[in-house]
Tab-separated table of C-alpha atoms and ligand atoms in Angstrom:
chain	number	residue	atom	x	y	z
V	270	MET	CA	-0.262	-0.015	-0.452
V	271	ILE	CA	1.406	3.663	-0.883
V	272	SER	CA	0.585	6.610	1.506
V	273	ASN	CA	-2.205	8.565	-0.130
V	274	ASP	CA	-0.139	11.474	-0.259
V	275	PHE	CA	0.026	11.432	-4.571
V	276	SER	CA	2.044	14.972	-4.185
V	277	ALA	CA	5.965	13.525	-6.474
V	278	VAL	CA	2.579	11.056	-8.850
V	279	LYS	CA	0.796	14.553	-9.975
V	280	THR	CA	4.033	15.973	-10.836
V	281	ASP	CA	4.928	13.274	-12.964
V	282	TYR	CA	1.505	12.884	-14.866
V	283	ASN	CA	1.413	16.513	-15.692
V	284	ARG	CA	4.732	16.690	-16.990
V	285	ASP	CA	5.032	13.671	-19.091
V	286	GLY	CA	1.420	12.820	-19.421
V	287	TYR	CA	2.009	9.438	-17.495
V	288	ALA	CA	2.800	7.537	-13.944
V	289	TYR	CA	3.737	4.078	-12.340
V	290	LEU	CA	2.671	3.303	-9.057
V	291	PRO	CA	4.500	0.741	-8.157
V	292	GLY	CA	2.555	-1.512	-5.375
V	293	PHE	CA	-0.306	0.262	-5.521
V	294	LEU	CA	-1.709	-2.890	-4.529
V	295	SER	CA	-0.347	-5.259	-2.288
V	296	ASN	CA	0.235	-9.176	-3.626
V	297	GLU	CA	-2.956	-9.544	-0.516
V	298	GLU	CA	-5.440	-7.197	-2.875
V	299	ILE	CA	-4.024	-9.244	-6.192
V	300	ALA	CA	-5.242	-12.522	-4.493
V	301	GLY	CA	-8.335	-11.253	-3.648
V	302	ILE	CA	-8.911	-9.746	-7.262
V	303	LYS	CA	-8.292	-11.971	-9.455
V	304	GLU	CA	-10.404	-14.623	-6.967
V	305	GLU	CA	-13.088	-12.536	-7.935
V	306	LEU	CA	-12.044	-11.774	-10.884
V	307	ARG	CA	-12.469	-16.135	-12.151
V	308	ARG	CA	-15.535	-15.770	-10.939
V	309	PHE	CA	-17.371	-13.857	-12.119
V	310	VAL	CA	-16.073	-15.192	-15.066
V	311	GLU	CA	-18.011	-18.629	-14.632
V	312	GLN	CA	-20.586	-16.597	-13.262
V	313	LYS	CA	-21.594	-13.791	-15.120
V	314	VAL	CA	-19.428	-13.447	-18.562
V	315	PRO	CA	-21.824	-15.881	-19.250
V	316	GLU	CA	-25.140	-13.392	-19.525
V	317	MET	CA	-23.082	-10.438	-20.671
V	318	PRO	CA	-24.434	-8.750	-23.960
V	319	ALA	CA	-21.841	-10.367	-26.824
V	320	GLY	CA	-20.589	-6.045	-26.974
V	321	TYR	CA	-18.981	-6.503	-23.644
V	322	VAL	CA	-16.592	-9.512	-23.801
V	323	PHE	CA	-14.156	-10.370	-26.444
V	324	TYR	CA	-12.592	-13.973	-27.224
V	325	GLU	CA	-9.104	-13.599	-29.985
V	326	ASP	CA	-10.825	-16.840	-30.874
V	327	LYS	CA	-14.477	-16.266	-29.993
V	328	ASN	CA	-14.751	-20.744	-30.588
V	329	ASP	CA	-12.350	-21.079	-27.613
V	330	PRO	CA	-13.805	-19.609	-24.441
V	331	GLY	CA	-10.093	-20.450	-23.315
V	332	THR	CA	-8.560	-16.705	-25.411
V	333	LEU	CA	-10.824	-14.449	-23.380
V	334	LYS	CA	-9.358	-10.936	-23.917
V	335	GLN	CA	-11.552	-8.624	-22.671
V	336	LEU	CA	-14.606	-7.586	-20.727
V	337	GLN	CA	-16.186	-4.007	-20.878
V	338	ASP	CA	-18.579	-2.249	-17.869
V	339	ILE	CA	-17.654	-5.120	-15.024
V	340	GLN	CA	-18.621	-2.957	-12.621
V	341	ASN	CA	-22.080	-2.919	-13.304
V	342	TYR	CA	-22.293	-6.937	-13.155
V	343	SER	CA	-20.823	-7.298	-10.188
V	344	PRO	CA	-21.160	-5.312	-6.323
V	345	PHE	CA	-17.008	-6.291	-5.477
V	346	PHE	CA	-15.815	-4.293	-9.079
V	347	GLY	CA	-18.223	-1.616	-7.842
V	348	ASP	CA	-16.304	-1.306	-5.163
V	349	VAL	CA	-13.270	-1.376	-6.627
V	350	LEU	CA	-14.336	1.516	-9.200
V	351	VAL	CA	-16.327	3.777	-7.263
V	352	GLY	CA	-14.966	5.276	-3.512
V	353	SER	CA	-11.717	3.532	-3.207
V	354	ARG	CA	-7.944	4.214	-3.562
V	355	PHE	CA	-7.679	4.400	-7.662
V	356	GLU	CA	-11.563	5.897	-7.007
V	357	GLU	CA	-9.151	9.007	-4.984
V	358	LEU	CA	-6.334	8.919	-6.937
V	359	ALA	CA	-8.568	10.169	-10.350
V	360	GLY	CA	-9.971	13.183	-9.259
V	361	VAL	CA	-6.322	14.451	-7.835
V	362	LEU	CA	-4.469	13.944	-11.153
V	363	LEU	CA	-7.668	14.644	-13.240
V	364	ASP	CA	-8.080	18.550	-10.723
V	365	ASP	CA	-11.884	18.091	-11.339
V	366	ALA	CA	-14.796	15.448	-9.496
V	367	PRO	CA	-13.742	12.276	-11.066
V	368	VAL	CA	-16.975	10.354	-12.571
V	369	ALA	CA	-16.075	6.581	-12.577
V	370	ARG	CA	-16.900	5.479	-16.331
V	371	ASN	CA	-15.443	2.079	-16.214
V	372	LEU	CA	-14.137	-1.381	-15.410
V	373	GLU	CA	-12.178	-3.375	-17.672
V	374	TYR	CA	-10.476	-6.591	-17.853
V	375	PHE	CA	-8.095	-6.832	-20.258
V	376	ASN	CA	-5.696	-10.514	-21.061
V	377	LYS	CA	-3.521	-11.457	-23.895
V	378	PRO	CA	-3.168	-14.725	-23.804
V	379	PRO	CA	-0.295	-17.325	-24.557
V	380	ARG	CA	0.934	-16.273	-27.883
V	381	ILE	CA	-2.489	-15.230	-29.294
V	382	GLY	CA	-2.863	-12.128	-27.768
V	383	LYS	CA	-2.967	-9.537	-30.104
V	384	ALA	CA	-1.863	-5.959	-30.326
V	385	THR	CA	-3.565	-3.066	-29.093
V	386	PRO	CA	-2.781	-0.124	-32.190
V	387	ALA	CA	-1.130	2.835	-30.599
V	388	HIS	CA	-4.161	5.215	-29.386
V	389	GLN	CA	-4.943	8.032	-27.382
V	390	ASP	CA	-8.362	7.345	-25.296
V	391	GLY	CA	-9.511	10.578	-25.556
V	392	TYR	CA	-10.431	10.008	-29.107
V	393	TYR	CA	-13.220	7.038	-28.107
V	394	PHE	CA	-13.785	8.850	-25.244
V	395	MET	CA	-15.353	11.963	-27.251
V	396	LEU	CA	-15.124	14.809	-25.054
V	397	LYS	CA	-14.638	18.716	-24.149
V	398	PRO	CA	-12.710	18.969	-22.233
V	399	CYS	CA	-11.099	16.472	-23.135
V	400	LYS	CA	-10.884	15.646	-19.314
V	401	ALA	CA	-10.212	11.730	-18.596
V	402	ILE	CA	-8.055	9.685	-16.910
V	403	THR	CA	-7.112	5.346	-17.446
V	404	MET	CA	-5.413	3.769	-14.940
V	405	TRP	CA	-3.781	0.493	-15.493
V	406	LEU	CA	-2.968	-2.094	-13.484
V	407	ALA	CA	-1.272	-5.343	-13.938
V	408	LEU	CA	-2.109	-8.895	-12.272
V	409	GLU	CA	0.517	-10.528	-13.199
V	410	GLU	CA	3.833	-9.623	-14.832
V	411	ALA	CA	4.181	-7.491	-17.846
V	412	ASP	CA	6.831	-6.883	-19.768
V	413	GLU	CA	8.773	-6.460	-23.262
V	414	THR	CA	7.374	-10.325	-24.049
V	415	ASN	CA	4.325	-10.697	-23.493
V	416	GLY	CA	3.759	-7.402	-24.410
V	417	CYS	CA	3.516	-4.203	-21.753
V	418	VAL	CA	2.207	-0.453	-21.389
V	419	ARG	CA	4.428	2.102	-24.232
V	420	TYR	CA	3.410	5.451	-23.973
V	421	ILE	CA	4.897	8.721	-25.778
V	422	LYS	CA	6.187	11.566	-23.354
V	423	GLY	CA	4.664	14.655	-23.073
V	424	SER	CA	2.108	13.106	-26.063
V	425	HIS	CA	-0.410	14.994	-24.613
V	426	GLN	CA	0.412	18.089	-24.799
V	427	LYS	CA	0.726	17.957	-28.858
V	428	GLY	CA	-3.643	17.453	-29.648
V	429	MET	CA	-5.074	14.038	-31.407
V	430	ARG	CA	-3.374	12.319	-33.724
V	431	PRO	CA	-5.678	11.022	-36.865
V	432	HIS	CA	-7.580	7.305	-35.957
V	433	GLY	CA	-8.797	4.735	-38.654
V	434	ARG	CA	-10.461	1.788	-38.344
V	435	THR	CA	-8.108	-1.040	-36.757
V	436	GLN	CA	-9.040	-5.007	-37.860
V	437	THR	CA	-8.615	-5.069	-33.622
V	438	LEU	CA	-11.749	-5.706	-31.433
V	439	GLY	CA	-12.049	-4.096	-28.562
V	440	PHE	CA	-9.712	-1.359	-29.970
V	441	SER	CA	-10.854	-0.183	-33.325
V	442	GLN	CA	-9.099	3.080	-33.232
V	443	GLY	CA	-5.428	3.170	-33.988
V	444	ILE	CA	-3.383	6.427	-35.608
V	445	THR	CA	-3.739	6.213	-39.108
V	446	ASP	CA	0.748	8.220	-38.977
V	447	TYR	CA	2.353	6.109	-36.199
V	448	SER	CA	6.215	6.134	-37.418
V	449	ASP	CA	9.529	4.891	-36.865
V	450	ALA	CA	10.002	7.940	-35.400
V	451	ASP	CA	7.545	7.543	-32.845
V	452	HIS	CA	7.907	4.093	-32.227
V	453	SER	CA	12.177	4.512	-30.247
V	454	ASN	CA	10.456	7.481	-28.248
V	455	GLU	CA	8.111	4.451	-26.586
V	456	ILE	CA	9.020	4.410	-23.455
V	457	PHE	CA	6.747	1.103	-22.055
V	458	PHE	CA	7.597	0.098	-19.001
V	459	ARG	CA	7.618	-3.614	-17.247
V	460	ALA	CA	5.377	-4.173	-14.001
V	461	LYS	CA	4.602	-6.902	-11.583
V	462	ALA	CA	0.767	-7.816	-10.232
V	463	GLY	CA	-0.410	-4.986	-7.775
V	464	ASP	CA	1.730	-1.643	-10.111
V	465	LEU	CA	-0.018	0.836	-10.544
V	466	LEU	CA	-0.108	3.361	-14.841
V	467	VAL	CA	-1.569	5.836	-14.904
V	468	HIS	CA	-2.308	8.207	-18.068
V	469	ASP	CA	-3.719	11.481	-19.393
V	470	ALA	CA	-6.989	10.498	-22.204
V	471	MET	CA	-4.630	12.186	-24.875
V	472	THR	CA	-0.755	10.594	-23.976
V	473	ILE	CA	0.164	7.692	-27.040
V	474	HIS	CA	-0.032	4.449	-26.257
V	475	ARG	CA	-0.274	1.447	-27.482
V	476	THR	CA	1.663	-2.868	-26.379
V	477	ASP	CA	2.858	-5.084	-28.532
V	478	ALA	CA	1.372	-9.041	-29.209
V	479	ASN	CA	2.156	-11.409	-26.227
V	480	LYS	CA	4.580	-13.902	-27.282
V	481	SER	CA	5.091	-14.814	-24.742
V	482	ASP	CA	4.035	-18.094	-23.386
V	483	ARG	CA	2.778	-16.875	-20.479
V	484	SER	CA	-0.510	-14.852	-20.396
V	485	ARG	CA	-1.187	-10.773	-19.409
V	486	GLU	CA	-3.278	-9.780	-16.675
V	487	ALA	CA	-4.629	-6.634	-16.397
V	488	LEU	CA	-7.639	-4.068	-15.411
V	489	GLY	CA	-8.521	-0.608	-16.849
V	490	PHE	CA	-10.188	2.103	-14.818
V	491	ILE	CA	-11.650	5.121	-16.667
V	492	TYR	CA	-12.861	8.204	-14.974
V	493	PHE	CA	-14.019	11.091	-16.798
V	494	GLY	CA	-13.117	14.538	-15.025
V	495	ALA	CA	-16.635	16.192	-14.248
V	496	SER	CA	-16.416	19.111	-16.318
V	497	ALA	CA	-16.018	17.532	-20.058
V	498	LYS	CA	-18.908	17.079	-21.858
V	499	GLU	CA	-19.515	13.755	-24.027
V	500	ASP	CA	-20.736	14.494	-27.287
V	501	LEU	CA	-23.473	11.933	-27.380
V	502	GLU	CA	-24.058	12.876	-30.909
V	503	ALA	CA	-20.992	11.379	-32.548
V	504	LYS	CA	-20.827	8.650	-30.363
V	505	ALA	CA	-23.510	7.704	-31.296
V	506	ALA	CA	-22.961	7.926	-35.093
V	507	TYR	CA	-19.954	6.020	-34.543
V	508	GLN	CA	-21.438	3.479	-32.544
V	509	GLN	CA	-24.130	3.038	-35.686
V	510	LYS	CA	-21.098	2.701	-37.926
V	511	LEU	CA	-19.058	0.719	-36.303
V	512	ASN	CA	-21.750	-1.964	-35.616
V	513	GLU	CA	-22.918	-1.684	-39.273
V	514	GLU	CA	-19.382	-2.435	-39.995
V	515	ARG	CA	-19.172	-5.076	-38.207
V	516	PHE	CA	-22.716	-6.764	-39.480
V	517	GLU	CA	-21.199	-6.421	-43.057
V	518	LYS	CA	-18.023	-8.925	-41.728
V	519	ASN	CA	-21.019	-10.537	-39.747
V	520	GLU	CA	-19.497	-10.140	-36.785
V	521	LYS	CA	-21.437	-10.017	-33.438
K	241	AKG	O1	-3.500	-3.756	-22.260
K	241	AKG	C1	-3.605	-3.070	-23.492
K	241	AKG	O2	-2.862	-4.242	-24.305
K	241	AKG	C2	-4.256	-1.437	-23.841
K	241	AKG	C3	-4.716	-0.771	-22.449
K	241	AKG	C4	-4.984	-0.012	-23.028
K	241	AKG	O3	-4.432	0.115	-24.124
K	241	AKG	C5	-5.720	1.051	-22.192
K	241	AKG	O4	-5.689	0.726	-20.590
K	241	AKG	O5	-5.845	2.238	-22.983
């Protein structure tokens, strides 16, 4: 457990667009979350709508890669997202009242877990102003071989890059002009279970495919600032377009 003094973290976050908090949760806390997740996958996932559950191979339940909004299906995960130290940290870093939006589960199954394309979360969020934070909690070791998180330092201050459709389930939009220079500017974070990464909604980030024999499990937390307003029209148009594309491809 860390102390509640987040001022050093805030300095890093404001300057770089991200911050690293090693050991944010203890091993016991991580063990409790993983146990609850196993129960969740067994009991709740079968009831969840298709758009909230993604598999690398939809015919193989062992290849679960992503779950959305798990706070809505479990009081345990509701308490992880709301009224927690995560929410408190979000409020400090946002300089605004945090509005909890989404608790996600991310996995990269061994050997087949695909890369997450370079993107800025704000492109998906469609907020004015773009005031939101994402947190990424390692549930097990993440490194260069199984897809650790990579950031571009200071990119939160350089505006929104062009995004376009990707073929990655769960990450439908990626930066279209991501260059060799971007690749060489990446800062990657090896993380252990319980380590937390936080980033601004404008910060460019991505992860590689999992080439290892290990899985790569994490939780993602999204909080909007209360002063940020969603462009609901743009969101509805975007969702409609995605649905049409999925329909054309006969995808769920
Ligand atoms: O875990 C991943 O592969 C990607 C996570 C991510 O892009 C995010 O949390 O915004």
